[in-house]
Every structure is written in structure tokens, then in C-alpha cells.
Short mmCIF file of C-alpha atoms in Angstrom, two decimals:
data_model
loop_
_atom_site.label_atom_id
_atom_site.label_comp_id
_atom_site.label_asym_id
_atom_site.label_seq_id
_atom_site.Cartn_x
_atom_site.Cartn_y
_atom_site.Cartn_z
CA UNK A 1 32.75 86.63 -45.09
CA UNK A 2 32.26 89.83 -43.10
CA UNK A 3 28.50 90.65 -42.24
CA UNK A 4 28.66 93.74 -43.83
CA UNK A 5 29.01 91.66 -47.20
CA UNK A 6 26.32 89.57 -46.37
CA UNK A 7 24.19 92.18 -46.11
CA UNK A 8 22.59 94.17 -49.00
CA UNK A 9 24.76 95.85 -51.13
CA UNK A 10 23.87 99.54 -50.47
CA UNK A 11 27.40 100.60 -52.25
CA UNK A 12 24.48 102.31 -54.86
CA UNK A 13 22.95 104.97 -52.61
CA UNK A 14 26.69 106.12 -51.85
CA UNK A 15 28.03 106.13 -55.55
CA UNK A 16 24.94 107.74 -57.11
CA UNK A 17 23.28 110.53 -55.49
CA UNK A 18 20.56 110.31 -58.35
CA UNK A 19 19.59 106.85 -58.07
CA UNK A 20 19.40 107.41 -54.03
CA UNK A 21 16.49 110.20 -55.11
CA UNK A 22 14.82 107.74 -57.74
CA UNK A 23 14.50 104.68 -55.02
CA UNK A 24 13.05 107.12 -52.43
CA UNK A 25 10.82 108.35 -54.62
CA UNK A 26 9.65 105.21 -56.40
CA UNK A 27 9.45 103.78 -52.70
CA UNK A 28 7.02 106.47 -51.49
CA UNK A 29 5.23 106.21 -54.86
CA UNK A 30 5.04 102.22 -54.46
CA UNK A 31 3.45 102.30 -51.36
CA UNK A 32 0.65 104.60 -53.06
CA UNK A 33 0.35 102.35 -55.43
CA UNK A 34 -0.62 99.37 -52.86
CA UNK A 35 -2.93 101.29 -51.33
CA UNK A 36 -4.58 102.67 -54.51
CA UNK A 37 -4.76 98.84 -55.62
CA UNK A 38 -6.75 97.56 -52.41
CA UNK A 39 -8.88 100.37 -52.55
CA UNK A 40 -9.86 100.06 -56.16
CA UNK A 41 -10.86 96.85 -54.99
CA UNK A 42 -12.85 97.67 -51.87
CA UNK A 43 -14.88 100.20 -53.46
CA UNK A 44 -15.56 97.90 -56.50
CA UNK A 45 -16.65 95.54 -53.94
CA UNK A 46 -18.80 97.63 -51.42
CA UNK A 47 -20.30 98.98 -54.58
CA UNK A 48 -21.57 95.81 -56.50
CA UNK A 49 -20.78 92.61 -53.80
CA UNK A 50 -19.62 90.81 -57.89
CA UNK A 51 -16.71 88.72 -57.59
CA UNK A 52 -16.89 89.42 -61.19
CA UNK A 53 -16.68 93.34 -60.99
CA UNK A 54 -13.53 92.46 -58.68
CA UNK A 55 -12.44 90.00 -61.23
CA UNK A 56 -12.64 92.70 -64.05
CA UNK A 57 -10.13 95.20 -61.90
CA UNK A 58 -7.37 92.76 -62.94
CA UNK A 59 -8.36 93.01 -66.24
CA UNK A 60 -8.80 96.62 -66.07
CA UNK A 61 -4.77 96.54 -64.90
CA UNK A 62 -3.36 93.93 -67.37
CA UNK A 63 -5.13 94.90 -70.70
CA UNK A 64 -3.56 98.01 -71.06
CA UNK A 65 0.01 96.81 -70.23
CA UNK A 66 -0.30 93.91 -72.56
CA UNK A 67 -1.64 95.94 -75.13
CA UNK A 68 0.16 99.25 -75.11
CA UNK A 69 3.72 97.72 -73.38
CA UNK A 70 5.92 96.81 -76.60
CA UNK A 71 4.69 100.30 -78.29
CA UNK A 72 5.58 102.24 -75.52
CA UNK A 73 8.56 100.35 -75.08
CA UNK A 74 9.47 101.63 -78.87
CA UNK A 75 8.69 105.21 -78.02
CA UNK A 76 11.12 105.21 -74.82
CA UNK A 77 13.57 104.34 -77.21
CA UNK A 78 13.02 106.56 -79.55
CA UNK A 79 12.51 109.71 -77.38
CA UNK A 80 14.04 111.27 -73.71
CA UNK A 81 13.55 108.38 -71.57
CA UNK A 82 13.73 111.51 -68.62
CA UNK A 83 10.86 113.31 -70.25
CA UNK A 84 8.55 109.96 -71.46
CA UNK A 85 9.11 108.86 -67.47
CA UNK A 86 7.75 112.22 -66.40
CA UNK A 87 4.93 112.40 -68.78
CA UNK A 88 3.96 109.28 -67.58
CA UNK A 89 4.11 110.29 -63.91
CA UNK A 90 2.30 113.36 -64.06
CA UNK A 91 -0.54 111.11 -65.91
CA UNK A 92 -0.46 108.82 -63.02
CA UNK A 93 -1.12 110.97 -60.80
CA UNK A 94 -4.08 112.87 -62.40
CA UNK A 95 -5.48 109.65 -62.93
CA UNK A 96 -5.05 108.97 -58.87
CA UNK A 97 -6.51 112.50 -58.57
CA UNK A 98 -9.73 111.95 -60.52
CA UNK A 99 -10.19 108.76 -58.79
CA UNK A 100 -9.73 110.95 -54.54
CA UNK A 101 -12.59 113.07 -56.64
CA UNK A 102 -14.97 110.13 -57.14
CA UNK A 103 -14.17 109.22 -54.01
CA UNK A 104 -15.23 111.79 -52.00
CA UNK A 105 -18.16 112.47 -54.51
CA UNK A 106 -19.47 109.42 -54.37
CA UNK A 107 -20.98 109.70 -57.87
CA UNK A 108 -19.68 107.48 -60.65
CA UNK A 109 -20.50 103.96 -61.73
CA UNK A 110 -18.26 101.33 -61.21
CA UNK A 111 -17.27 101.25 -64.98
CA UNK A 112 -16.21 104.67 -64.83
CA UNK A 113 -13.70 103.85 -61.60
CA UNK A 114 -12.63 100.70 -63.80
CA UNK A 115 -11.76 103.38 -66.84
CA UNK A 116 -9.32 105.69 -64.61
CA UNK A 117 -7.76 102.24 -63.52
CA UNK A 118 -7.02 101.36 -67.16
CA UNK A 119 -6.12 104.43 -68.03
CA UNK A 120 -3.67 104.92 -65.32
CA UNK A 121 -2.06 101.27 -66.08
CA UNK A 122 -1.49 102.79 -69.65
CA UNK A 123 0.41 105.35 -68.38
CA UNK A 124 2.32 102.84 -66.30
CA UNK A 125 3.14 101.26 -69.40
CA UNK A 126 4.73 103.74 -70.81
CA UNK A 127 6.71 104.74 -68.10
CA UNK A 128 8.31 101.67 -66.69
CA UNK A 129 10.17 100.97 -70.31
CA UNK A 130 11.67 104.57 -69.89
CA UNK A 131 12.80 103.72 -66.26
CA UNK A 132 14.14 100.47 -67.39
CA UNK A 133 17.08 102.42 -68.48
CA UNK A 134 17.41 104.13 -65.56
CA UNK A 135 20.34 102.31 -63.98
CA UNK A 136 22.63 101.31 -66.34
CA UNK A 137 22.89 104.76 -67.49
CA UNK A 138 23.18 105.81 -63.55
CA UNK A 139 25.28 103.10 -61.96
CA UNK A 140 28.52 101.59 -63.06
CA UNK A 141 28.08 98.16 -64.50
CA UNK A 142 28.82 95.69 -61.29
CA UNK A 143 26.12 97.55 -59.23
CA UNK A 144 23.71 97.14 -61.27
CA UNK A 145 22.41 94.02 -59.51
CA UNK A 146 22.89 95.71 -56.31
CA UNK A 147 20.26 98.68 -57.19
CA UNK A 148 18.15 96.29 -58.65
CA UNK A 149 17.61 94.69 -55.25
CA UNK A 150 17.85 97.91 -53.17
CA UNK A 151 14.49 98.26 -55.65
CA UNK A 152 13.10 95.22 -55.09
CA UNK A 153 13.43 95.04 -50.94
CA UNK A 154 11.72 98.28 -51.13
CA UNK A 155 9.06 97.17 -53.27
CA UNK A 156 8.48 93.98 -51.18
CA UNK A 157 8.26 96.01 -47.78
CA UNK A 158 6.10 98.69 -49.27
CA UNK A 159 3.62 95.45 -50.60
CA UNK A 160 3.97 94.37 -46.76
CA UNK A 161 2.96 98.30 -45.54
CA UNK A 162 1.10 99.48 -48.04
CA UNK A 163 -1.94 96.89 -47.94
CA UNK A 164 -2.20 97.13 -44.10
CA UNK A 165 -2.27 100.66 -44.22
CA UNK A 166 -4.90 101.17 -46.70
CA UNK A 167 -7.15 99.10 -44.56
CA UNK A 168 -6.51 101.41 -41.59
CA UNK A 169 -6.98 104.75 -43.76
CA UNK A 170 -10.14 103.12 -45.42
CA UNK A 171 -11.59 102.32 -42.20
CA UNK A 172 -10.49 105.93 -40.44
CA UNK A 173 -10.98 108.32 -43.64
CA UNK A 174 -12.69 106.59 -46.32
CA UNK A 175 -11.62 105.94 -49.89
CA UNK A 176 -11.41 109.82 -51.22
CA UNK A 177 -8.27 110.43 -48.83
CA UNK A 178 -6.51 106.79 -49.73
CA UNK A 179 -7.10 107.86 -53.62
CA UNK A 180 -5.77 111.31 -52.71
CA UNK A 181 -2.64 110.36 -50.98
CA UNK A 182 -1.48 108.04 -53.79
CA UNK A 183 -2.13 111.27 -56.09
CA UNK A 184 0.23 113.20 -53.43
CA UNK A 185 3.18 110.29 -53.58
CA UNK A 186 3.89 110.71 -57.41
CA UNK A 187 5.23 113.42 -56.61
CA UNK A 188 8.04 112.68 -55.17
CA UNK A 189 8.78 109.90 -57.66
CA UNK A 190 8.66 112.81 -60.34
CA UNK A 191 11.03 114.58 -57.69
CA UNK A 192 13.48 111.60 -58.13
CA UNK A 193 13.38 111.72 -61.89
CA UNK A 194 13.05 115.97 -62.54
CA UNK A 195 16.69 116.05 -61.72
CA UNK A 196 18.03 113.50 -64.54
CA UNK A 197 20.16 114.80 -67.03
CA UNK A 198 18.41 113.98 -70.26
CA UNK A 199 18.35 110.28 -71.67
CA UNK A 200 18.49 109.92 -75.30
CA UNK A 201 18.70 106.50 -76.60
CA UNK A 202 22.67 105.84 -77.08
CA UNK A 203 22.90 104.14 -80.81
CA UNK A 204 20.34 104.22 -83.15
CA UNK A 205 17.25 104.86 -81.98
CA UNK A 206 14.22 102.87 -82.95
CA UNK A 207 12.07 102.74 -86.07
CA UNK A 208 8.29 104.40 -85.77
CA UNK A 209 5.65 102.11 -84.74
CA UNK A 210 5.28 98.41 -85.37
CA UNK A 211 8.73 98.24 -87.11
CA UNK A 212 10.39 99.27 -83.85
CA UNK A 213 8.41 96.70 -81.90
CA UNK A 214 9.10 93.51 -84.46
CA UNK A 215 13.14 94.72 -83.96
CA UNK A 216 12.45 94.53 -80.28
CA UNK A 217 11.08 91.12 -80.41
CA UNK A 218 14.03 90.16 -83.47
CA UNK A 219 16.50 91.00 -80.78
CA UNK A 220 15.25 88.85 -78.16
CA UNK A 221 14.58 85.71 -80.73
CA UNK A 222 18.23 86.06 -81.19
CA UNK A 223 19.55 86.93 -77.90
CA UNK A 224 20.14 83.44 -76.58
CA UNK A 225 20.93 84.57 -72.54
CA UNK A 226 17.87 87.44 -72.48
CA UNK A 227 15.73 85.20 -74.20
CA UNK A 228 16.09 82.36 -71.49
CA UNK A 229 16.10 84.76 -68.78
CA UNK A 230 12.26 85.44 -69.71
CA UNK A 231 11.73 81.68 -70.79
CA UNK A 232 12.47 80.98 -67.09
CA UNK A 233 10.30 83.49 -66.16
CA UNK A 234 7.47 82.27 -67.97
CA UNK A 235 8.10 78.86 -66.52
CA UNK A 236 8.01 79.54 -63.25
CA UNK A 237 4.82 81.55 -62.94
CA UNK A 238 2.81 79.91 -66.10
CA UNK A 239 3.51 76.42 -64.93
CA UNK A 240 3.26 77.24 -60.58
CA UNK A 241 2.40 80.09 -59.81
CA UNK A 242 0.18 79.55 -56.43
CA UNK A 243 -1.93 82.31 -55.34
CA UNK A 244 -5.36 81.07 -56.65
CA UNK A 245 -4.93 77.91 -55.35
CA UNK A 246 -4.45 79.13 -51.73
CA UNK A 247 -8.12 79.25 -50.46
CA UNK A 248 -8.26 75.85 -51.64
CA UNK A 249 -5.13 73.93 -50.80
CA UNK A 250 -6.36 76.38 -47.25
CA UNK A 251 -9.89 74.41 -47.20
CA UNK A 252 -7.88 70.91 -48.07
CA UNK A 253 -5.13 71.02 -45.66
CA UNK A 254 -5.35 73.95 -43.08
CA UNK A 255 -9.36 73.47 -42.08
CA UNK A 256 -10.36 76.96 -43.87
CA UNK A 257 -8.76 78.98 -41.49
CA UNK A 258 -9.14 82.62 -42.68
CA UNK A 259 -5.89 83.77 -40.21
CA UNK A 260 -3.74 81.05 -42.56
CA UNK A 261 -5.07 81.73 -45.76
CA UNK A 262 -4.18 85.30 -45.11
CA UNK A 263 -0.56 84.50 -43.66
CA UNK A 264 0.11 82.98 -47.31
CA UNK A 265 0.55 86.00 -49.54
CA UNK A 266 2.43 87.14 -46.37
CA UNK A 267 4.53 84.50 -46.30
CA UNK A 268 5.85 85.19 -49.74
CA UNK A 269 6.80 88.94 -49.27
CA UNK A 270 8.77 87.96 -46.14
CA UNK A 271 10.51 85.60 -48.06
CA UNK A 272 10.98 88.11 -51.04
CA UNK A 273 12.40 90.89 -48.29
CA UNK A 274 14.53 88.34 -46.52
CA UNK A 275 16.26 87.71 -49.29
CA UNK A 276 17.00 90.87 -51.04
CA UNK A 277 18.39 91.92 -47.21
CA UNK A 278 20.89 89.15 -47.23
CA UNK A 279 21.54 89.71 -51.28
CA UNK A 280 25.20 91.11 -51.02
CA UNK A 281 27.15 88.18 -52.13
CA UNK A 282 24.89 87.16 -54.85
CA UNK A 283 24.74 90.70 -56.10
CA UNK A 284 28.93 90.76 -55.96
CA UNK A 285 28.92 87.94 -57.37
CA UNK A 286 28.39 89.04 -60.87
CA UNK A 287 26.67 85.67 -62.08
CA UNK A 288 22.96 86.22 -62.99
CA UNK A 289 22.54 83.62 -65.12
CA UNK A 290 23.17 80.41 -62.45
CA UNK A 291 21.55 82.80 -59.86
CA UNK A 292 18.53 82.85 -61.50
CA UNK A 293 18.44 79.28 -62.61
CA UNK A 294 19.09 77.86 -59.13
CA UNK A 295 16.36 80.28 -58.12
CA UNK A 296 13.58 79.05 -59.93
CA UNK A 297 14.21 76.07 -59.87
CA UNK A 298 13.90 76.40 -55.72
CA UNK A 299 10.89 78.20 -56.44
CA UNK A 300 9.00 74.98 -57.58
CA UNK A 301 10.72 72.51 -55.53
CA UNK A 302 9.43 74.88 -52.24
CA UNK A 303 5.85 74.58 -53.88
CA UNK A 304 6.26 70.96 -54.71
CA UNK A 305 7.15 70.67 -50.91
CA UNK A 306 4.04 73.25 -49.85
CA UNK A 307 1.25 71.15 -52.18
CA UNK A 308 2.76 67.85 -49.63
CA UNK A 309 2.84 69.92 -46.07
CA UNK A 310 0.20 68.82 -43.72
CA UNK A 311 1.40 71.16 -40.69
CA UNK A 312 0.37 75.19 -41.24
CA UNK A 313 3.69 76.17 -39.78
CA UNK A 314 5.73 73.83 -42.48
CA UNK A 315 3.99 75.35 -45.22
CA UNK A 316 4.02 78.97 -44.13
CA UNK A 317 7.91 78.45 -44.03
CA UNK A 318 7.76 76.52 -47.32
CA UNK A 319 5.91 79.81 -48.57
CA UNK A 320 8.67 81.77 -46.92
CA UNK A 321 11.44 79.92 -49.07
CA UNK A 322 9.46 80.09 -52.36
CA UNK A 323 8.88 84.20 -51.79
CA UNK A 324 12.90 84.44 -50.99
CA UNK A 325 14.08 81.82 -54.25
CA UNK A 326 11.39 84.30 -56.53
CA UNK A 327 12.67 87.42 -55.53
CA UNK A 328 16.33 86.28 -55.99
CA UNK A 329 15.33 84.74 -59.38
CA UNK A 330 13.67 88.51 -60.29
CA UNK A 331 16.10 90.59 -59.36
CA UNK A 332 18.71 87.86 -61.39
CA UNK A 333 16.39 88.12 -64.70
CA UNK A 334 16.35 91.74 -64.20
CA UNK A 335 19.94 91.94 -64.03
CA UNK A 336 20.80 90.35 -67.18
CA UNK A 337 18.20 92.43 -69.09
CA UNK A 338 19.71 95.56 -67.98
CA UNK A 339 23.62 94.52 -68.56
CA UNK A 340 23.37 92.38 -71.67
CA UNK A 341 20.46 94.78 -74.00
CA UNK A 342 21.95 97.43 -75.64
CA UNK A 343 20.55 100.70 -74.74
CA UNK A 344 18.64 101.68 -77.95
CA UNK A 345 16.56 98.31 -77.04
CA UNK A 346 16.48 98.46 -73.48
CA UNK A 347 12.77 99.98 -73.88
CA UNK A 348 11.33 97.69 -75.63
CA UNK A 349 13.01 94.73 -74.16
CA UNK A 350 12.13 95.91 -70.40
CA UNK A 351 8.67 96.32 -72.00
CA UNK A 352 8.81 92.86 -72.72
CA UNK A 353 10.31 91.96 -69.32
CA UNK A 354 6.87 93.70 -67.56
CA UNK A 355 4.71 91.67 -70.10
CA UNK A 356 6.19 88.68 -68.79
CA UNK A 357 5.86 89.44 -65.41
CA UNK A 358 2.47 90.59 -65.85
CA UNK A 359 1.24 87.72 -67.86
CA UNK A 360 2.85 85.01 -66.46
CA UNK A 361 1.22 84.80 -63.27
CA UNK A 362 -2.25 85.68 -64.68
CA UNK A 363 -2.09 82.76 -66.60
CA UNK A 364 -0.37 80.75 -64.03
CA UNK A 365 -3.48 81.18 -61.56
CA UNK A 366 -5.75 80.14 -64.54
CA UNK A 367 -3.47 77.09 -64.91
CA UNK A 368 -3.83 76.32 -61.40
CA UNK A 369 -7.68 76.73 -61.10
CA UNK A 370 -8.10 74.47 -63.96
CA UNK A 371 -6.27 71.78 -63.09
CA UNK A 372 -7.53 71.93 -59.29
CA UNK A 373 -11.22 71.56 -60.68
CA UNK A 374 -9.97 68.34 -62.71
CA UNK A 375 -8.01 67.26 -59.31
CA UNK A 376 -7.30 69.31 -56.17
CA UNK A 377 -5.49 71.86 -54.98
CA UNK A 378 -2.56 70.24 -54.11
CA UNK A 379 -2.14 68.04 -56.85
CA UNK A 380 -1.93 71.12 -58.78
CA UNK A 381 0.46 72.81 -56.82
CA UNK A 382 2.87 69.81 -56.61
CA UNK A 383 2.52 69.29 -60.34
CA UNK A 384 3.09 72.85 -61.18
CA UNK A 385 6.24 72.55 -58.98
CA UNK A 386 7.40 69.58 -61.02
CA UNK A 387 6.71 70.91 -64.37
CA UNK A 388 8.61 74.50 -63.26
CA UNK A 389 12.01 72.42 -62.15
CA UNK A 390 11.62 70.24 -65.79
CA UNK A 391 11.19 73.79 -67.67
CA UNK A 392 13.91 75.29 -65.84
CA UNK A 393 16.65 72.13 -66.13
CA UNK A 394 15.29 72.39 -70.30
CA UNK A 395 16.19 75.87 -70.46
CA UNK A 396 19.82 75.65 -68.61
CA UNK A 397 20.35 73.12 -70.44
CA UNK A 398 19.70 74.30 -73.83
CA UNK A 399 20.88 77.43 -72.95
CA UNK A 400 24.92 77.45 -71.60
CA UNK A 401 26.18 80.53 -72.06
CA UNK A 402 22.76 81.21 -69.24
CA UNK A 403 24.84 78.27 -67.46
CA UNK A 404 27.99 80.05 -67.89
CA UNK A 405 27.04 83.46 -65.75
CA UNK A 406 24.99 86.12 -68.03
CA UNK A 407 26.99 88.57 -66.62
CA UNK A 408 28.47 91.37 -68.41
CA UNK A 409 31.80 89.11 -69.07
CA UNK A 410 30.35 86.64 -71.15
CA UNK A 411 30.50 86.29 -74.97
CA UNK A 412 28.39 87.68 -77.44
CA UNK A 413 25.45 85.28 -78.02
CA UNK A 414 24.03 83.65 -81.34
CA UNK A 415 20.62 82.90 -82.49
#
């Protein structure tokens, strides 16, 4: 195999001018979004030293997606997915603007900065089911998965950057100019979307208001291959996700060290750009479904493996592995949403897809910090593991048309 296949498959930003403009944008606008996030929860901090004031930013970023995501998901599908998108952006940003405002004013309690946090993760809501259709209406069928990672090694590199820089700005500039340049970089994701022809639905589009959502969730009932893709989903991140059991399996094993505790959510975003680099022949290879069980199930075999390490190095490379076997597994699950949802659904159901992803490792850290107070830290890790490979090896096997690709060549599934 040449190295040029190896590689990632970049064959998008040559075919499709328009998705080239909607990954630089969303890039640029990414980055802003990391750097919003750590500030949010700097000046939460500085301003009331509560772990539970930074607990409730979290909250202030989940409820509204949980809440708001399936009816949004209904309205992209009933409307211009173009024009819902840009709505969405514009609201964003003025939410990013008020917040530069506060910033530099200095004036407003910490429940008012936790109310233009919500507020702007409603509009998020609403726009990320209306991008969801983006790229199957852009990109022709078998690069689908290829844009899809092009998306997610951008999205890992800007979590690398965009943390590390807000700490430099924050220090240099304060918070007003960190809130104010994430205000500045939705606009050029609304520059990568203003150009879009318009996006109607294609079939028929959805009913008004709950009925639209309970078709949404009849669909994926019934949809045997997108329905596991999320079931393995859930698994992995309900039953091990890691990241609140790092200071502790830290303290355990690594003597506290703050450098090593801090390597670990490193670790994983290496891993998760590593792997989308090197994603050509998975992407080529047009078989989702196996991808993404493989995948996860390396996912909790890596943390079974990191809950027994005893050496720092061993488990930072452990950590490594898991990042690269997530990312592969997301942009796999992502994949056969896109190619296997018909587009009058494909709102909703990527609505559903963010819940998941949302969800799923919010209650896998409360998972985790349960059963480490009944045990430790690493018994909880290398039980999670176990219990992800079980849940995985249930769903492919319970599920073989998953087993027999997911791709856009397989048969028409069944309830």
C-alpha cells in the first residue's frame, strides 16, 4: 500500500470546493469554541473558588442539548437546513459577544455568565442537526467517511490548540478578549455555510412538533444497523468512559503527579489525531460497521490494560491507543448515520447521534465515580473496560448486518 493511501483521505477538499470552506470554517470556529469553554470555566472559578459553580457549567452545556436536541432535530428537517445552520451561528456568536462584554465589564453574577452558556448550547443544538446533513448532500457517497475524519482530525488538533492557547490569552489579555475572539471565529464558519445552495429536506419532510420527534425515534427502533451504531456508543462511554477517574487512578498509581494527571486528557487527543492522520484505508474501505465494532471494543480492552499499568509511560501509551480506537469508532458511527438515514430524518437522527455523545460520557464519569467510592479507581476502570468489550461482542452479535459492513451496500434492515 502506497503512503499516500495510508494517509488521510483528503480526496474531499479536492472534489468539493464547498465542504473545503465548511471544514475551515468549522476549524477556526472549533478552536473558539475550546477557548470559550476553558474560559467559562476560569472565570466561574476565579469568581466563586465552588467546585460546584464549575460543576454546574457542564450542566449549563448539556441541559439544553438534551432538552432542545430531538426538537431541533425535527425543525432541520422540516425547514432550509442552510438557513436553520446560519440562524444558529449568528446566535452563537452574539451569545460569545455578550459574554467578551461581561468580560471586560466585569459586572454580572456568575448565574448570569452560566445563562449565555446555556443559551448558546441551545443554539448549538439546533445547528449541529442542520449540519448533520451537510455532507451527504455535498460529497459523493464513498467520501463520506473521508470528510468525516478530515472533521474529526481537525477537531482533535483544535482541542490540543485551543486549550493551551486560552491559557496564554487569559494570562496576557484577560477573559473579555478570549470571549471576543470566539465571537470573531463564527464568522468564518457562517462564511463556510453563506455560500450553500439551499437544503430542503429531500422526501417528506417532518411532522410539527412532538410527532416529528416520536418518527425520529420510530425510525431508529427499527433501523437495526443505526440503532447499534449508537448502542455501541452508549456502551463504550456509559460503561468506561475514564476521565473522572484520572485524578484518582493518578493518586493510586502515578504518586499524584500533577504533570501526569495532565498528560492524560492529552494522551487521548494524540491518540484521536494519530488516527484520523493514518485513516485512509479504513475510510476506503467502505466498512463502518466492523470498523466501529473492532474500535470499541479496543477502546475498553486499552482501559482494561490502563486500570492494570503500574509504569506512567505504559499507561500514557495505553491512553494513546484508547484516544486513537475512540476516534476511529466515532468517525465509523458517524459514517453509518450519515449513509444509511434517509435525508428527511437525518436531523433528527444526528440530533440523536449528539445526545448520545453528549450523554454518554456524562453518565459514564458518574458511573466511574461511583463505583471508585465502593472500590478504587482502577477497579473501576478495568471493570468498565470489561463490561464495554461484553456490550460491544452483545451488540455485534445480535446485530449482523452491523457485522456485515453498514456501508451503503448492505441490505435494507428490519425491526
Amino acid at each position: 500500500m502506497s503512503l499516500a493511501r495510508s494517509l488521510l483521505d483528503v480526496r474531499p477538499l479536492r472534489t468539493s470546493p464547498a465542504f473545503k470552506r465548511l471544514l475551515i470554517g468549522r476549524t477556526v470556529s472549533v478552536l473558539g469554541g475550546f477557548m470559550t469553554m476553558v474560559t467559562v470555566m476560569f472565570q466561574v472559578w476565579d469568581t466563586t473558588h465552588s467546585t460546584a459553580w464549575t460543576g454546574a457549567v457542564g450542566l449549563a452545556q448539556a441541559l439544553p442539548l438534551v432538552v432542545f436536541g430531538l426538537f431541533a432535530g425535527a425543525w432541520a428537517d422540516r425547514a432550509d437546513r442552510r438557513r436553520v445552520y446560519l440562524t444558529a451561528t449568528v446566535g452563537q456568536a452574539a451569545c460569545s459577544a455578550l459574554l467578551a462584554v461581561q468580560g471586560f465589564t466585569g459586572h454580572v453574577p456568575v448565574g448570569g455568565v452560566l445563562l449565555l452558556v446555556a443559551v448558546q448550547s441551545a443554539f448549538g443544538a439546533l445547528g449541529a442537526p442542520a449540519a448533520g446533513v451537510f455532507l451527504p448532500r455535498l460529497l459523493p457517497r464513498e467520501q463520506v467517511a473521508a470528510g468525516l475524519a478530515l472533521q474529526q482530525v481537525s477537531g482533535q488538533s483544535m482541542m490540543l490548540l485551543g486549550p493551551a492557547l486560552a491559557g496564554v490569552l487569559l494570562g496576557w489579555f484577560g477573559i473579555g478578549v478570549c470571549y471576543l475572539l470566539d465571537a470573531l471565529s463564527f464568522g468564518f464558519a457562517f462564511y463556510g455555510a453563506f455560500g450553500l445552495p439551499a437544503l430542503p429536506p429531500e422526501g417528506e419532510k417532518s411532522r410539527a412538533g412532538l410527532h416529528g420527534v416520536l418518527d425520529g425515534l420510530r425510525f431508529l427502533a427499527g433501523h437495526r444497523v443505526v440503532r447499534g451504531a449508537l448502542i455501541t456508543d452508549l456502551a463504550a462511554t456509559v460503561l468506561s468512559f475514564p476521565v473522572s477517574l484520572f485524578p484518582l487512578v493518578n493518586t493510586e498509581r502515578f504518586g499524584g503527579d500533577p504533570r501526569t494527571l495532565g498528560l492524560f486528557l492529552s494522551a487521548l487527543a494524540v491518540g484521536g489525531v494519530l488516527a484520523t492522520g493514518l485513516s485512509g484505508p479504513l475510510t476506503r474501505l467502505a466498512r463502518p460497521g466492523p470498523v466501529m465494532l473492532c474500535a470499541s471494543a479496543a477502546w475498553g480492552a486499552a482501559l482494561v490494560l490502563f486500570g492494570c499499568a503500574t509504569s506512567p509511560w505504559a499507561g500514557l501509551a495505553l491512553l494513546v491507543a484508547a484516544g486513537a480506537a475512540d476516534a476511529t469508532a466515532v468517525v465509523s458511527r458517524s459514517t453509518i448515520v450519515q449513509i444509511r438515514t434517509p435525508d428527511a430524518l437525518l436531523g433528527r437522527v444526528t440530533a440523536a447521534e449528539q445526545i448520545v455523545g453528549q450523554a454518554g460520557p456524562s453518565l459514564g464519569n458518574v458511573r466511574g465515580g461511583l463505583l471508585a467510592g465502593w472500590t478504587s479507581g482502577a477497579t473501576a476502570l478495568v471493570a468498565g473496560g470489561v463490561l464495554c468489550v461484553l456490550a460491544v461482542a452483545g451488540v455485534a452479535a445480535s446485530t449482523p448486518e452491523l457485522r456485515a459492513g453498514g456501508g451503503p451496500a448492505a441490505e435494507p434492515d428490519g425491526a
